[in-house]
Amino acid sequence: NYDIAIENIDRSIKGLFIHSHRASNNYEITSNIPTGVINAEDSYKNHLQAYKKHLENSSFNGNPTVEMKQSLLSMAALGVGNSYIKKNKKSEKTFTSFIEILKITLPKNIGFKNIRFEVPDVIFETDSGDFVLDSASGGIMSIIDISWQILLYSQDAEHFTALIDEPENHLHPTMQRSLINDLIKAFPNVQFVIVTHSPFIISSVK
């Protein structure tokens, strides 16, 4: 018998877990428009709570996408600010960073450009046509959601590990081939651990 002792090892690993299950993307009006700035930490907690409720109860009326829309509206309106509302630099940075991240992670053939708002809707502007966030395909929504969760977590943690379970869910093989490399490019300080059965994802990593 052998006893193995490894000393001076920090057993805790800072990071986040992204579940294999993706919430159904049903259209729901954003009825509660925040009157206060939602920061990245609170937005991340709200998103996880909505996911947890959705997983525990399939008839749960809420949707993590609604939490995302509320946060984006708050960050755009109150983070960026205007001549009447003082800007919140952290929230503005999170919002503008999300736009830049999506330019990297979303499929190049749609040509994502920007996010605009026609309250209560969040509109994604692309070279292939504008669309309401709620109407995005399962694959596009999955990439948006993964990017959103990692971005929110990264606002308070420069270096961390992201464990993603079955990221191939809902993704066309073409998207599967580019996803991991795009995430690495978008988040260079993140260490990714991927659990997958997809040969497209496995063969795509260089």
PDB file of C-alpha atoms in Angstrom:
ATOM      1  CA  ASN A   1       0.000   0.000   0.000  1.00  0.00           C
ATOM      2  CA  TYR A   2       1.182   3.469  -0.816  1.00  0.00           C
ATOM      3  CA  ASP A   3       0.117   6.756   0.740  1.00  0.00           C
ATOM      4  CA  ILE A   4       0.520   9.746  -1.535  1.00  0.00           C
ATOM      5  CA  ALA A   5       0.780  13.149   0.110  1.00  0.00           C
ATOM      6  CA  ILE A   6       0.792  16.303  -1.979  1.00  0.00           C
ATOM      7  CA  GLU A   7       1.635  19.378   0.033  1.00  0.00           C
ATOM      8  CA  ASN A   8       1.182  23.103  -0.556  1.00  0.00           C
ATOM      9  CA  ILE A   9      -1.646  22.580  -3.012  1.00  0.00           C
ATOM     10  CA  ASP A  10      -4.616  24.921  -2.989  1.00  0.00           C
ATOM     11  CA  ARG A  11      -7.545  22.527  -3.225  1.00  0.00           C
ATOM     12  CA  SER A  12     -10.010  25.211  -4.238  1.00  0.00           C
ATOM     13  CA  ILE A  13     -10.252  26.195  -7.884  1.00  0.00           C
ATOM     14  CA  LYS A  14     -11.850  29.497  -8.774  1.00  0.00           C
ATOM     15  CA  GLY A  15     -14.274  29.076 -11.599  1.00  0.00           C
ATOM     16  CA  LEU A  16     -17.767  28.504 -12.911  1.00  0.00           C
ATOM     17  CA  PHE A  17     -19.766  25.555 -14.184  1.00  0.00           C
ATOM     18  CA  ILE A  18     -21.985  25.879 -17.252  1.00  0.00           C
ATOM     19  CA  HIS A  19     -24.694  23.222 -17.305  1.00  0.00           C
ATOM     20  CA  SER A  20     -25.390  21.076 -20.362  1.00  0.00           C
ATOM     21  CA  HIS A  21     -29.085  21.942 -20.180  1.00  0.00           C
ATOM     22  CA  ARG A  22     -30.156  25.026 -22.089  1.00  0.00           C
ATOM     23  CA  ALA A  23     -33.352  26.780 -21.082  1.00  0.00           C
ATOM     24  CA  SER A  24     -36.144  26.849 -23.654  1.00  0.00           C
ATOM     25  CA  ASN A  25     -36.102  30.088 -25.565  1.00  0.00           C
ATOM     26  CA  ASN A  26     -39.744  31.136 -25.411  1.00  0.00           C
ATOM     27  CA  TYR A  27     -40.644  34.765 -26.002  1.00  0.00           C
ATOM     28  CA  GLU A  28     -41.508  36.613 -22.836  1.00  0.00           C
ATOM     29  CA  ILE A  29     -42.018  40.358 -22.469  1.00  0.00           C
ATOM     30  CA  THR A  30     -39.625  42.071 -20.098  1.00  0.00           C
ATOM     31  CA  SER A  31     -42.280  43.420 -17.770  1.00  0.00           C
ATOM     32  CA  ASN A  32     -39.881  44.630 -15.077  1.00  0.00           C
ATOM     33  CA  ILE A  33     -37.429  47.195 -16.380  1.00  0.00           C
ATOM     34  CA  PRO A  34     -34.864  47.899 -13.634  1.00  0.00           C
ATOM     35  CA  THR A  35     -34.691  51.401 -12.196  1.00  0.00           C
ATOM     36  CA  GLY A  36     -31.272  50.746 -10.665  1.00  0.00           C
ATOM     37  CA  VAL A  37     -28.014  49.581 -12.178  1.00  0.00           C
ATOM     38  CA  ILE A  38     -27.595  45.799 -12.211  1.00  0.00           C
ATOM     39  CA  ASN A  39     -23.905  45.013 -11.855  1.00  0.00           C
ATOM     40  CA  ALA A  40     -22.173  41.937 -13.258  1.00  0.00           C
ATOM     41  CA  GLU A  41     -22.140  40.073  -9.938  1.00  0.00           C
ATOM     42  CA  ASP A  42     -25.874  40.519  -9.326  1.00  0.00           C
ATOM     43  CA  SER A  43     -26.672  39.714 -12.944  1.00  0.00           C
ATOM     44  CA  TYR A  44     -24.684  36.470 -12.706  1.00  0.00           C
ATOM     45  CA  LYS A  45     -26.471  35.473  -9.489  1.00  0.00           C
ATOM     46  CA  ASN A  46     -29.884  36.264 -10.998  1.00  0.00           C
ATOM     47  CA  HIS A  47     -29.048  34.248 -14.105  1.00  0.00           C
ATOM     48  CA  LEU A  48     -27.973  31.214 -12.076  1.00  0.00           C
ATOM     49  CA  GLN A  49     -31.048  31.432  -9.868  1.00  0.00           C
ATOM     50  CA  ALA A  50     -33.329  31.487 -12.906  1.00  0.00           C
ATOM     51  CA  TYR A  51     -31.510  28.455 -14.339  1.00  0.00           C
ATOM     52  CA  LYS A  52     -31.787  26.587 -11.044  1.00  0.00           C
ATOM     53  CA  LYS A  53     -35.529  27.194 -10.842  1.00  0.00           C
ATOM     54  CA  HIS A  54     -35.953  26.168 -14.469  1.00  0.00           C
ATOM     55  CA  LEU A  55     -34.045  22.907 -13.905  1.00  0.00           C
ATOM     56  CA  GLU A  56     -35.918  22.069 -10.708  1.00  0.00           C
ATOM     57  CA  ASN A  57     -39.316  22.750 -12.211  1.00  0.00           C
ATOM     58  CA  SER A  58     -39.894  22.454 -15.951  1.00  0.00           C
ATOM     59  CA  SER A  59     -43.184  24.337 -15.550  1.00  0.00           C
ATOM     60  CA  PHE A  60     -41.359  27.285 -13.964  1.00  0.00           C
ATOM     61  CA  ASN A  61     -42.701  30.398 -15.585  1.00  0.00           C
ATOM     62  CA  GLY A  62     -39.419  32.279 -15.617  1.00  0.00           C
ATOM     63  CA  ASN A  63     -36.618  32.203 -18.132  1.00  0.00           C
ATOM     64  CA  PRO A  64     -32.894  32.994 -17.812  1.00  0.00           C
ATOM     65  CA  THR A  65     -33.198  34.951 -21.059  1.00  0.00           C
ATOM     66  CA  VAL A  66     -35.491  37.418 -19.289  1.00  0.00           C
ATOM     67  CA  GLU A  67     -32.822  37.969 -16.636  1.00  0.00           C
ATOM     68  CA  MET A  68     -30.308  38.619 -19.409  1.00  0.00           C
ATOM     69  CA  LYS A  69     -32.601  41.134 -21.112  1.00  0.00           C
ATOM     70  CA  GLN A  70     -33.255  42.995 -17.869  1.00  0.00           C
ATOM     71  CA  SER A  71     -29.536  43.223 -17.160  1.00  0.00           C
ATOM     72  CA  LEU A  72     -28.723  44.414 -20.680  1.00  0.00           C
ATOM     73  CA  LEU A  73     -31.441  47.076 -20.500  1.00  0.00           C
ATOM     74  CA  SER A  74     -30.136  48.246 -17.137  1.00  0.00           C
ATOM     75  CA  MET A  75     -26.508  48.342 -18.274  1.00  0.00           C
ATOM     76  CA  ALA A  76     -27.323  50.161 -21.508  1.00  0.00           C
ATOM     77  CA  ALA A  77     -29.673  52.746 -19.992  1.00  0.00           C
ATOM     78  CA  LEU A  78     -28.073  53.363 -16.611  1.00  0.00           C
ATOM     79  CA  GLY A  79     -24.534  52.180 -17.213  1.00  0.00           C
ATOM     80  CA  VAL A  80     -23.840  54.221 -20.337  1.00  0.00           C
ATOM     81  CA  GLY A  81     -25.868  57.144 -18.963  1.00  0.00           C
ATOM     82  CA  ASN A  82     -26.889  60.382 -20.669  1.00  0.00           C
ATOM     83  CA  SER A  83     -27.172  64.097 -19.936  1.00  0.00           C
ATOM     84  CA  TYR A  84     -29.671  63.338 -17.151  1.00  0.00           C
ATOM     85  CA  ILE A  85     -28.310  60.078 -15.720  1.00  0.00           C
ATOM     86  CA  LYS A  86     -24.783  59.692 -14.394  1.00  0.00           C
ATOM     87  CA  LYS A  87     -22.983  56.801 -16.045  1.00  0.00           C
ATOM     88  CA  ASN A  88     -21.801  53.717 -14.192  1.00  0.00           C
ATOM     89  CA  LYS A  89     -18.423  52.860 -15.684  1.00  0.00           C
ATOM     90  CA  LYS A  90     -18.370  49.225 -14.544  1.00  0.00           C
ATOM     91  CA  SER A  91     -21.796  48.462 -15.997  1.00  0.00           C
ATOM     92  CA  GLU A  92     -20.950  50.322 -19.185  1.00  0.00           C
ATOM     93  CA  LYS A  93     -17.760  48.249 -19.508  1.00  0.00           C
ATOM     94  CA  THR A  94     -19.693  44.998 -19.033  1.00  0.00           C
ATOM     95  CA  PHE A  95     -22.221  45.991 -21.700  1.00  0.00           C
ATOM     96  CA  THR A  96     -19.684  47.127 -24.300  1.00  0.00           C
ATOM     97  CA  SER A  97     -17.463  44.112 -23.564  1.00  0.00           C
ATOM     98  CA  PHE A  98     -20.397  41.786 -24.251  1.00  0.00           C
ATOM     99  CA  ILE A  99     -20.826  43.325 -27.693  1.00  0.00           C
ATOM    100  CA  GLU A 100     -17.126  42.837 -28.478  1.00  0.00           C
ATOM    101  CA  ILE A 101     -17.195  39.255 -27.150  1.00  0.00           C
ATOM    102  CA  LEU A 102     -20.160  38.347 -29.373  1.00  0.00           C
ATOM    103  CA  LYS A 103     -18.300  39.657 -32.427  1.00  0.00           C
ATOM    104  CA  ILE A 104     -15.800  36.876 -31.722  1.00  0.00           C
ATOM    105  CA  THR A 105     -17.990  34.010 -30.508  1.00  0.00           C
ATOM    106  CA  LEU A 106     -21.037  34.234 -32.784  1.00  0.00           C
ATOM    107  CA  PRO A 107     -20.763  32.583 -36.225  1.00  0.00           C
ATOM    108  CA  LYS A 108     -18.960  34.829 -38.685  1.00  0.00           C
ATOM    109  CA  ASN A 109     -21.545  34.215 -41.404  1.00  0.00           C
ATOM    110  CA  ILE A 110     -24.232  36.177 -39.516  1.00  0.00           C
ATOM    111  CA  GLY A 111     -21.956  39.197 -39.112  1.00  0.00           C
ATOM    112  CA  PHE A 112     -22.977  40.365 -35.643  1.00  0.00           C
ATOM    113  CA  LYS A 113     -22.541  44.143 -35.275  1.00  0.00           C
ATOM    114  CA  ASN A 114     -24.333  45.602 -32.282  1.00  0.00           C
ATOM    115  CA  ILE A 115     -27.161  45.486 -29.734  1.00  0.00           C
ATOM    116  CA  ARG A 116     -29.967  48.012 -29.687  1.00  0.00           C
ATOM    117  CA  PHE A 117     -33.215  48.281 -27.753  1.00  0.00           C
ATOM    118  CA  GLU A 118     -36.808  48.741 -28.791  1.00  0.00           C
ATOM    119  CA  VAL A 119     -38.252  48.392 -25.298  1.00  0.00           C
ATOM    120  CA  PRO A 120     -39.184  45.837 -24.168  1.00  0.00           C
ATOM    121  CA  ASP A 121     -37.222  43.974 -26.867  1.00  0.00           C
ATOM    122  CA  VAL A 122     -33.475  43.491 -27.226  1.00  0.00           C
ATOM    123  CA  ILE A 123     -32.442  43.601 -30.887  1.00  0.00           C
ATOM    124  CA  PHE A 124     -29.287  42.025 -32.295  1.00  0.00           C
ATOM    125  CA  GLU A 125     -28.019  43.849 -35.378  1.00  0.00           C
ATOM    126  CA  THR A 126     -26.265  41.637 -37.927  1.00  0.00           C
ATOM    127  CA  ASP A 127     -25.206  41.783 -41.575  1.00  0.00           C
ATOM    128  CA  SER A 128     -27.686  39.000 -42.302  1.00  0.00           C
ATOM    129  CA  GLY A 129     -30.630  40.855 -40.739  1.00  0.00           C
ATOM    130  CA  ASP A 130     -31.680  42.110 -37.325  1.00  0.00           C
ATOM    131  CA  PHE A 131     -33.483  39.809 -34.909  1.00  0.00           C
ATOM    132  CA  VAL A 132     -35.098  39.904 -31.481  1.00  0.00           C
ATOM    133  CA  LEU A 133     -32.980  38.076 -28.899  1.00  0.00           C
ATOM    134  CA  ASP A 134     -35.852  35.746 -27.984  1.00  0.00           C
ATOM    135  CA  SER A 135     -36.201  34.610 -31.605  1.00  0.00           C
ATOM    136  CA  ALA A 136     -32.608  33.393 -31.913  1.00  0.00           C
ATOM    137  CA  SER A 137     -32.122  29.767 -32.901  1.00  0.00           C
ATOM    138  CA  GLY A 138     -31.174  27.241 -30.230  1.00  0.00           C
ATOM    139  CA  GLY A 139     -27.553  27.215 -31.388  1.00  0.00           C
ATOM    140  CA  ILE A 140     -27.161  30.992 -31.506  1.00  0.00           C
ATOM    141  CA  MET A 141     -28.877  31.362 -28.127  1.00  0.00           C
ATOM    142  CA  SER A 142     -26.597  28.736 -26.618  1.00  0.00           C
ATOM    143  CA  ILE A 143     -23.476  30.635 -27.713  1.00  0.00           C
ATOM    144  CA  ILE A 144     -24.931  33.922 -26.447  1.00  0.00           C
ATOM    145  CA  ASP A 145     -25.758  32.344 -23.091  1.00  0.00           C
ATOM    146  CA  ILE A 146     -22.331  30.721 -22.644  1.00  0.00           C
ATOM    147  CA  SER A 147     -20.605  33.991 -23.585  1.00  0.00           C
ATOM    148  CA  TRP A 148     -22.829  35.938 -21.182  1.00  0.00           C
ATOM    149  CA  GLN A 149     -22.128  33.701 -18.199  1.00  0.00           C
ATOM    150  CA  ILE A 150     -18.356  33.702 -18.734  1.00  0.00           C
ATOM    151  CA  LEU A 151     -18.271  37.470 -19.269  1.00  0.00           C
ATOM    152  CA  LEU A 152     -20.244  38.196 -16.085  1.00  0.00           C
ATOM    153  CA  TYR A 153     -18.016  35.932 -14.020  1.00  0.00           C
ATOM    154  CA  SER A 154     -14.867  37.460 -15.525  1.00  0.00           C
ATOM    155  CA  GLN A 155     -15.733  40.963 -14.290  1.00  0.00           C
ATOM    156  CA  ASP A 156     -14.650  40.020 -10.756  1.00  0.00           C
ATOM    157  CA  ALA A 157     -12.107  37.311 -11.601  1.00  0.00           C
ATOM    158  CA  GLU A 158      -9.285  37.836 -14.062  1.00  0.00           C
ATOM    159  CA  HIS A 159      -8.004  34.238 -14.088  1.00  0.00           C
ATOM    160  CA  PHE A 160     -10.348  31.297 -13.515  1.00  0.00           C
ATOM    161  CA  THR A 161     -11.529  27.960 -14.878  1.00  0.00           C
ATOM    162  CA  ALA A 162     -14.723  27.493 -16.895  1.00  0.00           C
ATOM    163  CA  LEU A 163     -16.112  23.946 -16.896  1.00  0.00           C
ATOM    164  CA  ILE A 164     -18.609  23.544 -19.731  1.00  0.00           C
ATOM    165  CA  ASP A 165     -20.712  20.394 -19.896  1.00  0.00           C
ATOM    166  CA  GLU A 166     -21.662  19.269 -23.407  1.00  0.00           C
ATOM    167  CA  PRO A 167     -21.294  22.646 -25.160  1.00  0.00           C
ATOM    168  CA  GLU A 168     -22.315  20.948 -28.422  1.00  0.00           C
ATOM    169  CA  ASN A 169     -25.978  20.855 -27.367  1.00  0.00           C
ATOM    170  CA  HIS A 170     -28.152  22.654 -29.967  1.00  0.00           C
ATOM    171  CA  LEU A 171     -25.113  23.525 -32.099  1.00  0.00           C
ATOM    172  CA  HIS A 172     -24.758  22.762 -35.802  1.00  0.00           C
ATOM    173  CA  PRO A 173     -21.506  20.857 -36.549  1.00  0.00           C
ATOM    174  CA  THR A 174     -20.056  24.020 -38.108  1.00  0.00           C
ATOM    175  CA  MET A 175     -20.616  25.901 -34.850  1.00  0.00           C
ATOM    176  CA  GLN A 176     -19.200  23.002 -32.851  1.00  0.00           C
ATOM    177  CA  ARG A 177     -15.969  23.173 -34.831  1.00  0.00           C
ATOM    178  CA  SER A 178     -15.400  26.865 -34.081  1.00  0.00           C
ATOM    179  CA  LEU A 179     -16.870  27.285 -30.579  1.00  0.00           C
ATOM    180  CA  ILE A 180     -13.930  26.373 -28.333  1.00  0.00           C
ATOM    181  CA  ASN A 181     -11.302  28.250 -30.334  1.00  0.00           C
ATOM    182  CA  ASP A 182     -13.580  31.296 -30.433  1.00  0.00           C
ATOM    183  CA  LEU A 183     -14.081  31.141 -26.652  1.00  0.00           C
ATOM    184  CA  ILE A 184     -10.321  30.864 -26.109  1.00  0.00           C
ATOM    185  CA  LYS A 185      -9.807  33.913 -28.322  1.00  0.00           C
ATOM    186  CA  ALA A 186     -12.566  35.885 -26.583  1.00  0.00           C
ATOM    187  CA  PHE A 187     -11.424  34.948 -23.066  1.00  0.00           C
ATOM    188  CA  PRO A 188      -7.624  34.471 -23.199  1.00  0.00           C
ATOM    189  CA  ASN A 189      -7.243  34.462 -19.393  1.00  0.00           C
ATOM    190  CA  VAL A 190      -9.735  31.644 -18.847  1.00  0.00           C
ATOM    191  CA  GLN A 191      -8.774  27.979 -18.610  1.00  0.00           C
ATOM    192  CA  PHE A 192     -11.467  25.863 -20.258  1.00  0.00           C
ATOM    193  CA  VAL A 193     -12.366  22.333 -19.219  1.00  0.00           C
ATOM    194  CA  ILE A 194     -14.787  20.738 -21.678  1.00  0.00           C
ATOM    195  CA  VAL A 195     -16.943  17.643 -21.183  1.00  0.00           C
ATOM    196  CA  THR A 196     -18.097  16.530 -24.620  1.00  0.00           C
ATOM    197  CA  HIS A 197     -19.094  13.585 -26.800  1.00  0.00           C
ATOM    198  CA  SER A 198     -18.707  15.606 -29.994  1.00  0.00           C
ATOM    199  CA  PRO A 199     -15.954  14.568 -32.425  1.00  0.00           C
ATOM    200  CA  PHE A 200     -16.294  18.009 -34.027  1.00  0.00           C
ATOM    201  CA  ILE A 201     -15.314  19.757 -30.791  1.00  0.00           C
ATOM    202  CA  ILE A 202     -12.567  17.260 -29.948  1.00  0.00           C
ATOM    203  CA  SER A 203     -10.955  17.555 -33.385  1.00  0.00           C
ATOM    204  CA  SER A 204     -11.251  21.357 -33.434  1.00  0.00           C
ATOM    205  CA  VAL A 205      -8.906  22.016 -30.518  1.00  0.00           C
ATOM    206  CA  LYS A 206      -5.376  22.733 -31.652  1.00  0.00           C
TER     207      LYS A 206
END
